[in-house]
Amino acid sequence: MAENTSALTAKKIPHSMTHHGHQRTDNYYWMRDDKRSNDEVLQHLHIENEHVAAQMAPHKVLQDSLFTEMKSRIVKDDSSVPVKDGAYWYVSDVTGDNEYASHYRASDAALSDKSLLLDVNALAQSHEYYDIGDLAVSPDDKLLAYSEDLDGRRIYTFRFKDIASDTYLEDVLSNTEGELVWANDNKTVFYVKKDAQTLLGTQVYRHVLGTPQSDDVLVYEEQDHQFYMGLGKSRDDSQIYIYLSATETSDLLVLDANTPTGAFERLLPRTIGHEYGLDKLGDSFYILSNHKAINFRLMRASAETIAEIARWEEVVAHRAHVLLEGLELFDSHFVVTEREMGQIRFVVHTYQGDSYQLTFNDECYFAGVGQNPEASATTVRIYYSSLTTPSSVFDCELATGQKVLRKQQEVLGEFNSDAYASERIFVTSRDGVDIPVSLVYKKSTFKKDGTNPLLQYGYGAYGITIDPTFSSTTLSLLDRGFVYAIAHIRGSEMLGRAWYEHGKKSFKENSFNDFVDVTRSLVKEGYGASDKIFASGGSAGGLLMGAVVNQAPELYLGVGCHVPFLDVLTTMLDETIPLTTNEYDEWGNPNNEADYKTILAYSPYDNIEAKAYPNILVTTGLHDSQVQYWEPMKWVVKLREYKTDNNLLLFKTDMDAGHGGASGRFKSLHEKALEMAFFIGLLDS
């Protein structure tokens, strides 16, 4: 396929930027419009969307078929497994063609008196985009608070309703992060307010029901804008926490939940480089800490010793090849989430020192501790999924480890998990490091002779690990002979904390090299055809795509680049852009010359060259608050200016959505269908 791009030419207005004696000129800087109201910018985005529609028109039947196919696998009438929290059991249902869930509660596990808490479909009815951020019931179970985002910029408004009468209170809290914590008096709440310009949450406010938001009291303000802010409550509900988290440092402030008018106090001194997670049950604090332990260890402290690390008691020691990822406290046991050689496991401990492992049988899988709101529970809820096993919910007896399957997500149609196979392999990178790769394919179509099309996905940032999970949408590719691969590149924590450290800042190019090296190895080993390789990534994974096509464009027939972070240097130099200052410890601070040079060397926008690039589909949301729309917009027009090929370069903007794309369980399938049709269409051209 070739494209006519004459209508997509954009004007140039040179914008010069000089730092550390180095000058850059950005001819498309003018495309930045913080208010999203510039007619010329909006017109260009509409023309790009029309171009996508025109180029994809020959594959419209395929795209519609893919959408119908993916939708047909989804159970229309479905419900969650009930969760007990206090006096009630909570459950959510989706029915028919509804895009959103409705939330209910009942007084028994059988849901015999199930009553409606919130009908999200009714709330979303008049909005193109709608997202519920948080649902929080008051401690006395009488009031419901929920937050809503109407444009995808993750700026949430809280509303409150009396559950018994199903009537709304007059209280409305706007410009929040979407998270709220109730004090134990059932009338005081705490929330994080967003800065209108940077969209950072730096202030915690106290609100008393029945009073206007203008009367709310600022109880804490964080001056260091490298920290993200969150709220929570201790496991025993006795304390309210303000969580502060920078890339390499944690901090926490505490307030007695029974004294909401008191002052938040720091629980232990803030120490640069000390990362930890903390919870409290009874008289003891439990801390997952990296103090003298790169992969973390579990410590215990009392109210008297919590402020002095030297007085903490070690409960689970540090191990060089085992990463401690999480902790869940119960009255009788505690559960530690561990990861070794990329695989998650759960270790159940008694407070007396005994322990055992909860394990699963798939070669590679994801499992996570689910909702366990009651410390008195005798079971732990676990969510489980693999590349061939649909999402499953288990309740595991803490005393014995016996697992009871409460639900497995039904996949409609002719799906049979035995028809598919998954593998975990390791690929040696150019610097001799073994990179984990998770693969899945349909047994009847996979030849391992270098003839299968292959889609490789990657992310590789922030220590976020993309675990191998089941996707009913991916079946549409597997059933057409595709192999699907997840490259667990450096920048995640797949192989422990050092795996992350060696994929950020001055080591960032390891992420890009790993992805390319995985592609070359999969082709060499016969997993994919050299002329049928596709790649996809979003957000920081979109940065990955931009860097990969600069480094090795010849490897890929097509690339999906979604809400991509592409103009890294310009963005990281601008503290007015949301999230910039929080990211210095991830990418580096280019106000420092060494970091500037590091970022300049790989920033996709700055490294576009006059050469052939693969077919590329780029998507974004106009209201994206994490990666602004103008980054992919500028990258696309500059790439069109430089590239020497006639391959497709398509740029689709959702004019109603933000970073997360379309809201709703079916609307988002249109985005999946577009990318799949783009890939499959390239095979057929």
XYZ file of C-alpha atoms in Angstrom:
685
model
C 0.000 0.000 0.000
C 1.192 3.512 -0.795
C -0.358 6.802 0.230
C -0.876 10.296 -1.137
C 0.241 12.756 1.536
C 0.094 16.057 -0.334
C -2.887 17.242 1.733
C -1.014 16.470 4.958
C 1.898 18.824 4.457
C 2.245 21.161 7.428
C 3.719 24.633 7.510
C 7.068 25.252 9.171
C 7.717 27.948 11.738
C 11.280 27.571 13.037
C 11.471 27.531 16.830
C 15.010 27.630 18.156
C 16.018 26.102 21.498
C 19.506 26.300 22.957
C 20.727 24.386 25.990
C 24.268 23.654 27.128
C 25.599 25.342 23.998
C 23.619 23.038 21.713
C 20.957 24.448 19.393
C 17.908 22.582 18.080
C 15.286 23.899 15.677
C 11.737 22.568 15.907
C 9.744 23.548 12.816
C 6.510 22.153 14.227
C 6.568 23.541 17.743
C 3.593 25.711 16.779
C 1.352 22.637 16.904
C 1.291 22.791 20.697
C -2.046 24.186 21.893
C -2.676 23.726 25.596
C -6.295 24.847 25.260
C -7.101 22.493 22.353
C -8.853 25.360 20.548
C -6.478 26.345 17.707
C -8.494 25.995 14.489
C -5.460 25.230 12.351
C -4.317 22.449 14.675
C -7.784 20.936 14.955
C -8.265 21.113 11.193
C -4.989 19.283 10.623
C -6.026 16.542 13.059
C -9.348 16.145 11.245
C -7.548 15.881 7.892
C -5.259 13.215 9.352
C -8.311 11.279 10.581
C -9.901 11.534 7.138
C -6.658 10.238 5.641
C -6.747 7.218 7.954
C -10.323 6.489 6.913
C -9.431 6.781 3.230
C -6.341 4.577 3.450
C -8.118 1.954 5.524
C -11.265 1.971 3.371
C -10.167 -1.136 1.404
C -9.985 -2.950 4.741
C -13.198 -1.577 6.235
C -14.964 -4.919 5.888
C -12.049 -6.632 7.640
C -11.970 -3.997 10.376
C -15.720 -4.320 11.006
C -15.407 -8.095 10.964
C -12.597 -7.985 13.525
C -14.656 -5.716 15.780
C -17.673 -8.038 15.552
C -15.453 -11.057 16.114
C -13.835 -9.614 19.237
C -17.140 -8.366 20.605
C -18.755 -11.754 20.016
C -16.301 -13.398 22.439
C -17.362 -11.121 25.293
C -20.139 -12.309 27.579
C -22.790 -9.622 27.448
C -24.306 -10.442 30.839
C -21.541 -10.824 33.376
C -20.839 -10.145 37.031
C -17.882 -9.979 39.355
C -17.268 -12.353 42.229
C -18.863 -10.795 45.346
C -16.467 -9.237 47.844
C -17.314 -8.926 51.543
C -16.443 -5.613 53.149
C -17.915 -5.028 56.593
C -21.619 -5.791 56.788
C -22.141 -6.056 53.037
C -21.154 -8.007 49.940
C -20.277 -5.894 46.899
C -20.641 -6.920 43.253
C -20.729 -5.313 39.808
C -22.754 -6.410 36.773
C -22.652 -5.639 33.063
C -25.590 -6.521 30.835
C -26.502 -6.542 27.160
C -24.711 -3.984 25.027
C -24.014 -1.699 27.987
C -20.521 -0.219 27.946
C -20.206 0.138 31.716
C -20.881 -1.775 34.907
C -23.553 -1.200 37.522
C -22.527 -1.558 41.148
C -24.583 -3.323 43.837
C -24.394 -4.561 47.383
C -26.242 -7.142 49.464
C -26.305 -8.325 53.049
C -25.397 -11.945 52.237
C -23.162 -13.883 49.861
C -26.175 -15.190 47.956
C -27.057 -11.577 47.052
C -30.661 -12.266 48.028
C -31.376 -8.587 48.709
C -29.077 -7.039 46.098
C -29.642 -3.295 45.788
C -28.251 -0.816 43.270
C -25.503 1.558 44.393
C -24.562 3.167 41.091
C -25.679 2.762 37.470
C -22.647 3.947 35.513
C -24.417 3.581 32.155
C -27.008 6.149 33.230
C -24.266 8.517 34.384
C -22.335 8.112 31.124
C -25.348 8.399 28.827
C -24.834 12.009 27.766
C -21.029 11.896 27.539
C -18.739 10.766 24.723
C -16.180 9.821 27.351
C -16.857 8.702 30.915
C -14.678 7.102 33.554
C -15.285 6.232 37.207
C -12.133 6.766 39.241
C -13.026 5.658 42.764
C -15.962 4.228 44.687
C -15.704 4.745 48.445
C -18.366 3.785 50.982
C -18.299 5.506 54.376
C -17.256 3.414 57.398
C -20.863 3.254 58.640
C -21.981 2.003 55.183
C -24.492 4.856 54.734
C -22.847 7.120 52.157
C -21.241 6.511 48.770
C -18.607 8.769 47.242
C -17.586 8.335 43.620
C -15.367 10.276 41.217
C -15.929 10.837 37.504
C -13.804 12.061 34.590
C -15.680 13.400 31.560
C -12.899 14.023 29.027
C -10.018 11.625 29.687
C -7.647 14.154 31.258
C -7.879 12.330 34.587
C -9.260 15.346 36.396
C -11.983 13.899 38.587
C -15.031 15.334 40.324
C -16.407 13.674 43.459
C -20.105 13.337 44.171
C -21.817 11.923 47.224
C -25.099 10.104 47.696
C -27.129 8.764 50.579
C -27.457 5.048 49.861
C -30.734 4.373 51.677
C -32.670 7.229 50.056
C -30.720 7.180 46.757
C -30.411 10.967 46.924
C -27.406 13.142 46.243
C -25.782 15.398 48.804
C -25.008 18.951 47.759
C -21.277 18.339 48.199
C -19.225 18.365 44.980
C -15.419 18.221 44.972
C -13.841 19.263 41.670
C -10.282 19.165 40.260
C -9.212 16.080 42.204
C -6.948 13.099 41.517
C -10.015 10.869 41.819
C -9.062 9.227 45.119
C -10.717 9.794 48.482
C -10.362 8.482 52.035
C -13.031 8.599 54.729
C -12.186 9.444 58.307
C -13.876 7.245 60.898
C -16.397 9.948 61.821
C -18.291 9.281 58.537
C -18.454 12.980 57.675
C -14.851 13.981 56.974
C -13.002 13.049 53.798
C -9.529 13.741 52.453
C -8.656 14.179 48.770
C -5.775 15.284 46.549
C -6.335 18.420 44.477
C -4.781 18.785 41.017
C -2.773 21.747 39.813
C -4.635 23.200 36.841
C -1.471 23.725 34.766
C 0.817 20.799 35.536
C -1.992 18.393 36.563
C 0.196 17.294 39.451
C -1.401 16.407 42.754
C 0.566 18.321 45.345
C -2.079 19.294 47.911
C -4.230 17.267 50.312
C -7.474 18.883 51.472
C -9.905 18.024 54.250
C -13.605 18.333 53.470
C -16.511 18.119 55.923
C -19.804 17.051 54.399
C -22.372 19.831 54.309
C -19.821 22.581 53.722
C -18.735 24.160 50.396
C -15.475 23.073 48.795
C -14.234 26.651 49.171
C -14.131 26.069 52.934
C -11.956 22.960 52.660
C -8.747 23.001 54.662
C -5.326 22.438 53.107
C -3.711 19.861 55.410
C -0.532 19.112 53.455
C 1.332 20.513 50.462
C 4.332 18.813 48.868
C 6.948 21.306 47.682
C 9.108 18.801 45.800
C 7.277 18.203 42.536
C 9.208 15.041 41.786
C 6.784 13.207 44.082
C 3.455 11.649 43.133
C 0.832 11.772 45.846
C -1.802 9.263 46.930
C -4.051 8.478 49.874
C -4.857 5.322 51.781
C -5.841 3.738 55.040
C -4.071 1.196 57.207
C -5.192 -2.433 57.175
C -6.786 -2.001 60.604
C -8.483 1.316 59.568
C -6.848 3.146 62.461
C -4.672 5.468 60.378
C -4.979 7.589 57.231
C -1.895 7.822 55.024
C -0.546 10.325 52.528
C 1.711 8.362 50.201
C 4.514 10.261 48.465
C 6.459 8.481 45.775
C 9.268 9.657 43.531
C 11.014 7.282 41.162
C 13.728 6.508 43.692
C 12.326 7.711 47.039
C 9.246 6.992 49.165
C 7.692 9.030 51.946
C 4.599 8.697 54.103
C 2.597 10.883 56.478
C 0.063 9.576 58.962
C -3.053 10.803 60.773
C -5.202 9.103 63.400
C -8.382 8.180 61.479
C -10.445 8.899 64.603
C -9.083 12.458 64.882
C -9.553 13.973 61.418
C -8.876 17.545 62.547
C -5.401 16.572 63.708
C -2.189 17.145 61.783
C -0.507 14.679 59.444
C 2.927 13.726 60.680
C 5.850 12.015 58.983
C 6.139 8.443 60.196
C 9.855 8.121 59.488
C 12.414 10.514 58.033
C 12.477 11.031 54.275
C 15.709 9.551 52.955
C 16.735 9.978 49.326
C 16.952 6.543 47.726
C 14.858 4.772 50.363
C 11.841 3.139 48.749
C 9.296 1.329 50.837
C 5.710 0.232 51.180
C 4.098 0.138 54.603
C 0.986 -1.194 56.292
C -0.215 -1.527 59.876
C -2.174 -4.229 61.651
C -2.710 -3.986 65.375
C 0.431 -2.839 67.150
C 2.827 -3.657 64.316
C 3.980 -1.916 61.167
C 5.169 -4.095 58.269
C 7.515 -2.478 55.768
C 8.746 -3.696 52.380
C 12.000 -1.748 52.234
C 14.979 -1.475 49.900
C 17.242 -0.327 52.763
C 20.419 -2.364 52.198
C 18.302 -4.599 49.926
C 17.992 -3.730 46.221
C 15.238 -6.356 45.766
C 13.559 -5.360 49.052
C 13.100 -7.202 52.329
C 10.221 -7.339 54.789
C 10.708 -5.599 58.126
C 8.574 -5.152 61.224
C 8.424 -2.247 63.658
C 6.333 -0.880 66.494
C 5.111 2.663 67.124
C 8.218 3.142 69.271
C 10.712 1.871 66.659
C 9.165 2.853 63.311
C 11.130 6.097 63.012
C 14.503 4.311 63.407
C 15.404 1.833 60.670
C 18.222 0.409 62.780
C 15.626 -0.862 65.267
C 13.446 -2.638 62.706
C 13.162 -6.406 62.873
C 13.779 -8.439 59.721
C 10.947 -10.812 58.837
C 11.837 -11.881 55.269
C 15.461 -11.432 54.262
C 16.771 -9.942 51.037
C 17.722 -12.374 48.258
C 19.765 -11.442 45.214
C 17.472 -13.127 42.682
C 14.071 -12.703 44.344
C 12.117 -9.444 44.153
C 9.553 -8.773 46.880
C 6.625 -7.061 45.124
C 3.750 -6.929 47.575
C 2.315 -7.666 51.007
C -1.187 -8.458 52.266
C -1.834 -8.657 56.013
C -4.442 -10.876 57.658
C -5.125 -11.534 61.316
C -3.831 -15.106 61.075
C -1.320 -14.930 58.193
C 0.420 -12.557 55.820
C 1.012 -13.097 52.101
C 4.135 -11.897 50.302
C 4.207 -11.587 46.508
C 7.594 -12.602 45.127
C 9.114 -12.753 41.647
C 12.018 -15.001 40.631
C 13.336 -15.425 37.073
C 10.391 -13.374 35.908
C 7.713 -15.560 37.500
C 5.340 -14.451 40.260
C 4.589 -16.621 43.275
C 2.892 -16.143 46.618
C 4.372 -17.147 49.953
C 1.911 -17.492 52.844
C 3.473 -16.892 56.264
C 2.243 -17.404 59.789
C 3.258 -14.861 62.376
C 5.051 -17.695 64.150
C 7.524 -18.175 61.301
C 6.096 -21.004 59.168
C 5.472 -20.531 55.444
C 4.483 -22.277 52.214
C 4.159 -21.359 48.529
C 1.026 -20.993 46.430
C 1.894 -22.137 42.904
C 0.247 -22.600 39.503
C 0.990 -24.941 36.622
C 1.319 -22.811 33.461
C 4.805 -22.279 32.075
C 4.379 -18.517 32.263
C 1.502 -16.636 33.820
C 0.409 -13.614 35.803
C -1.202 -13.779 39.222
C -2.012 -11.031 41.670
C -3.549 -10.555 45.083
C -7.113 -9.368 44.514
C -9.590 -7.532 46.711
C -9.240 -8.667 50.315
C -10.814 -5.861 52.338
C -11.199 -7.800 55.593
C -8.165 -8.652 57.702
C -10.224 -11.275 59.545
C -10.729 -13.343 56.370
C -9.489 -16.938 56.364
C -8.948 -16.942 52.593
C -6.915 -14.774 50.237
C -8.386 -13.871 46.866
C -6.013 -14.375 43.943
C -6.451 -13.319 40.324
C -4.792 -15.586 37.778
C -4.299 -15.518 34.028
C -1.905 -16.887 31.433
C -1.515 -16.440 27.701
C -3.791 -19.467 27.211
C -5.932 -19.337 30.370
C -8.698 -16.729 30.721
C -8.794 -14.519 33.804
C -9.644 -16.607 36.864
C -10.528 -15.834 40.465
C -9.400 -18.167 43.242
C -10.059 -18.098 46.955
C -7.155 -19.795 48.705
C -7.394 -21.098 52.260
C -4.693 -19.379 54.265
C -4.275 -22.321 56.639
C -3.906 -25.023 53.991
C -3.292 -23.378 50.617
C -6.279 -25.170 49.111
C -7.491 -23.244 46.058
C -11.160 -22.900 45.127
C -11.934 -21.542 41.653
C -14.674 -18.969 42.118
C -14.881 -17.865 38.500
C -13.117 -18.130 35.158
C -13.903 -15.565 32.506
C -16.050 -17.180 29.850
C -14.938 -16.763 26.245
C -17.828 -17.202 23.840
C -17.534 -18.988 20.525
C -15.305 -21.957 19.786
C -12.438 -21.063 22.110
C -10.532 -24.030 23.514
C -7.443 -23.259 25.559
C -5.881 -26.588 24.529
C -5.695 -25.303 20.948
C -3.045 -22.767 21.970
C 0.421 -23.052 23.490
C 2.658 -20.634 25.342
C 6.390 -20.574 25.980
C 8.894 -18.642 28.050
C 12.265 -18.402 26.338
C 15.380 -16.328 26.946
C 17.170 -14.378 24.221
C 20.781 -13.253 24.541
C 21.198 -9.531 23.889
C 24.133 -7.826 22.180
C 25.775 -7.196 25.572
C 25.372 -10.810 26.708
C 22.296 -10.413 28.936
C 19.471 -12.970 28.729
C 16.107 -11.311 28.018
C 12.875 -13.144 28.925
C 10.274 -13.458 26.165
C 6.733 -14.809 26.544
C 5.136 -16.323 23.440
C 1.733 -17.665 22.477
C 0.441 -19.190 19.244
C -2.191 -21.537 17.885
C -0.800 -25.059 17.673
C -2.413 -25.872 14.339
C -0.987 -22.851 12.536
C 2.446 -22.519 14.138
C 5.264 -24.075 12.109
C 8.436 -22.624 13.684
C 9.879 -22.583 10.191
C 10.065 -18.816 9.705
C 6.736 -18.486 7.892
C 4.393 -17.156 10.613
C 3.603 -13.455 10.968
C 4.646 -12.249 14.410
C 3.556 -9.326 16.581
C 6.027 -8.274 19.265
C 4.897 -6.053 22.138
C 7.047 -4.136 24.598
C 7.006 -1.396 27.233
C 10.175 -1.236 29.329
C 9.870 1.723 31.709
C 9.036 2.781 35.283
C 9.734 -0.708 36.580
C 6.353 -1.783 35.189
C 6.353 -5.437 34.223
C 4.078 -6.534 31.376
C 3.160 -10.012 32.548
C 1.769 -12.682 30.206
C -2.019 -12.494 30.542
C -4.914 -13.791 28.511
C -6.478 -11.527 25.900
C -9.564 -12.623 24.014
C -8.859 -9.936 21.416
C -5.436 -11.417 20.602
C -7.190 -14.625 19.541
C -8.156 -12.818 16.333
C -4.477 -12.670 15.413
C -3.554 -16.127 16.705
C -6.391 -17.703 14.730
C -4.955 -16.057 11.595
C -1.571 -17.630 12.156
C 0.167 -14.868 14.104
C 2.643 -15.531 16.892
C 2.320 -13.026 19.733
C 5.435 -12.187 21.753
C 6.018 -10.011 24.815
C 9.616 -8.836 25.087
C 10.346 -8.319 28.802
C 13.065 -5.776 28.145
C 15.147 -3.871 30.649
C 13.262 -0.999 32.243
C 10.723 -3.369 33.808
C 11.312 -5.355 36.993
C 10.861 -8.715 35.310
C 14.205 -9.974 36.610
C 14.379 -7.848 39.739
C 15.184 -4.287 40.617
C 18.505 -4.261 38.746
C 16.578 -5.090 35.552
C 14.790 -1.769 35.997
C 17.874 0.208 36.984
C 19.633 -0.912 33.802
C 16.785 0.322 31.609
C 16.447 3.934 32.690
C 18.350 7.235 32.604
C 21.878 6.674 31.246
C 21.033 3.008 30.567
C 17.812 3.739 28.659
C 19.103 2.562 25.297
C 19.310 -0.967 26.727
C 15.505 -1.083 26.428
C 15.615 -0.305 22.724
C 18.531 -2.640 22.042
C 16.818 -5.469 23.903
C 13.649 -5.116 21.837
C 15.564 -5.157 18.555
C 17.708 -8.095 19.668
C 14.594 -10.075 20.623
C 13.147 -9.469 17.157
C 16.293 -10.654 15.431
C 16.462 -13.762 17.602
C 12.800 -14.688 17.077
C 13.314 -14.479 13.328
C 16.525 -16.497 13.533
C 14.836 -19.194 15.633
C 11.924 -19.498 13.190
C 9.181 -17.998 15.359
C 8.404 -15.350 12.767
C 8.929 -14.600 9.083
C 11.550 -11.943 8.435
C 9.166 -10.044 6.135
C 6.095 -10.394 8.396
C 7.244 -8.889 11.697
C 5.096 -6.304 13.470
C 5.711 -4.321 16.648
C 3.429 -2.414 18.989
C 3.703 -0.305 22.101
C 1.952 2.542 23.899
C 2.931 5.528 26.052
C 6.509 4.778 27.159
C 6.127 1.784 24.863
C 5.378 4.323 22.134
C 8.748 5.904 22.879
C 10.158 2.404 22.490
C 8.538 2.127 19.052
C 9.906 5.515 17.985
C 13.434 4.587 19.053
C 13.242 1.109 17.500
C 12.163 2.366 14.060
C 15.024 4.856 14.153
C 17.492 2.104 15.046
C 16.297 -0.844 12.945
C 13.424 0.121 10.621
C 14.238 -2.703 8.216
C 13.114 -5.363 10.727
C 9.431 -4.434 10.769
C 6.688 -4.555 8.185
C 4.317 -2.560 10.388
C 4.365 -0.757 13.735
C 1.577 0.345 16.069
C 2.595 3.418 18.062
C -0.036 4.459 20.605
C -0.237 7.622 22.785
C 3.523 7.758 22.267
C 6.115 9.732 24.234
C 8.275 10.864 21.291
C 9.578 14.385 21.917
C 11.403 13.431 25.090
C 13.969 16.214 25.237
C 11.599 19.139 24.691
C 9.051 17.730 27.104
C 11.550 17.033 29.864
C 12.854 20.597 29.578
C 9.389 22.077 30.141
C 8.233 21.984 33.762
C 4.798 23.384 32.837
C 3.872 20.138 31.080
C 2.087 17.592 33.304
C 4.303 14.925 34.867
C 7.653 16.371 33.700
C 9.256 17.009 37.089
C 8.072 13.633 38.411
C 9.996 11.933 35.617
C 13.528 13.232 36.215
C 14.620 10.073 38.030
C 13.255 7.965 35.176
C 14.659 9.737 32.123
C 17.128 12.160 33.652
C 16.951 15.927 34.099
C 18.109 17.545 30.836
C 18.892 20.767 32.700
C 22.022 18.759 33.541
C 24.284 18.523 30.498
C 25.053 14.806 30.833
C 21.351 13.921 30.972
C 20.657 16.285 28.091
C 23.158 14.445 25.891
C 21.810 11.041 26.930
C 18.216 11.940 26.017
C 19.268 13.732 22.829
C 20.955 10.537 21.637
C 17.695 8.545 21.581
C 14.750 10.993 21.598
C 12.711 9.742 18.602
C 11.680 13.200 17.385
C 15.263 14.471 17.419
C 16.684 11.427 15.640
C 14.465 11.138 12.577
C 16.652 10.614 9.514
C 16.277 10.566 5.749
C 15.777 6.823 5.258
C 13.086 4.209 4.749
C 10.748 3.547 7.672
C 8.184 0.759 8.095
C 4.431 1.168 7.749
C 3.305 2.937 10.922
C -0.048 3.518 12.600
C 0.008 6.254 15.266
C -2.912 6.900 17.635
C -3.495 9.502 20.326
C -6.222 11.276 22.284
C -6.764 15.010 21.993
C -7.257 15.326 25.760
C -4.302 13.156 26.757
C -2.815 14.656 29.921
C 0.147 12.276 30.163
C 1.542 12.438 26.645
C 0.215 15.534 24.928
C -1.320 15.079 21.474
C 1.272 17.365 19.844
C 4.113 14.893 20.444
C 2.820 12.281 17.978
C 1.402 15.033 15.760
C 4.810 16.686 15.337
C 6.591 13.350 14.990
C 4.292 12.258 12.167
C 4.660 15.443 10.097
C 8.430 15.485 10.583
C 8.663 11.794 9.710
C 6.699 12.465 6.499
C 9.173 15.216 5.672
C 12.218 12.975 6.064
C 11.284 9.398 5.209
C 12.335 8.120 1.776
C 9.785 5.312 1.387
C 6.196 5.111 0.185
C 5.000 3.118 3.175
C 1.880 4.057 5.090
C 2.098 6.569 7.911
C -1.337 6.916 9.487
C -2.225 9.209 12.397
C -5.569 8.768 14.185
C -6.695 11.137 16.961
C -9.639 10.332 19.201
C -11.097 13.820 19.616
C -12.991 12.829 22.788
C -10.475 10.677 24.702
C -7.311 10.974 26.751
C -4.327 8.741 27.510
C -6.407 5.624 28.174
C -8.227 5.776 24.850
C -11.952 5.271 24.406
C -14.008 4.478 27.498
C -16.392 1.546 27.687
C -15.883 -2.176 27.192
C -16.895 -2.236 23.501
C -15.784 1.187 22.223
C -12.141 0.357 22.886
C -12.430 -2.653 20.565
C -12.636 -0.281 17.611
C -9.044 0.786 18.353
C -7.922 -2.852 18.501
C -9.736 -3.628 15.253
C -8.047 -0.690 13.519
C -4.554 -1.858 14.441
C -5.270 -5.489 13.568
C -6.775 -4.547 10.213
C -3.737 -2.355 9.558
C -1.376 -5.281 10.234
C -3.388 -7.927 8.387
C -3.942 -5.554 5.477
C -0.188 -5.184 5.083
C 0.128 -8.950 4.745
C -2.508 -8.962 2.023
C -1.098 -6.027 0.051
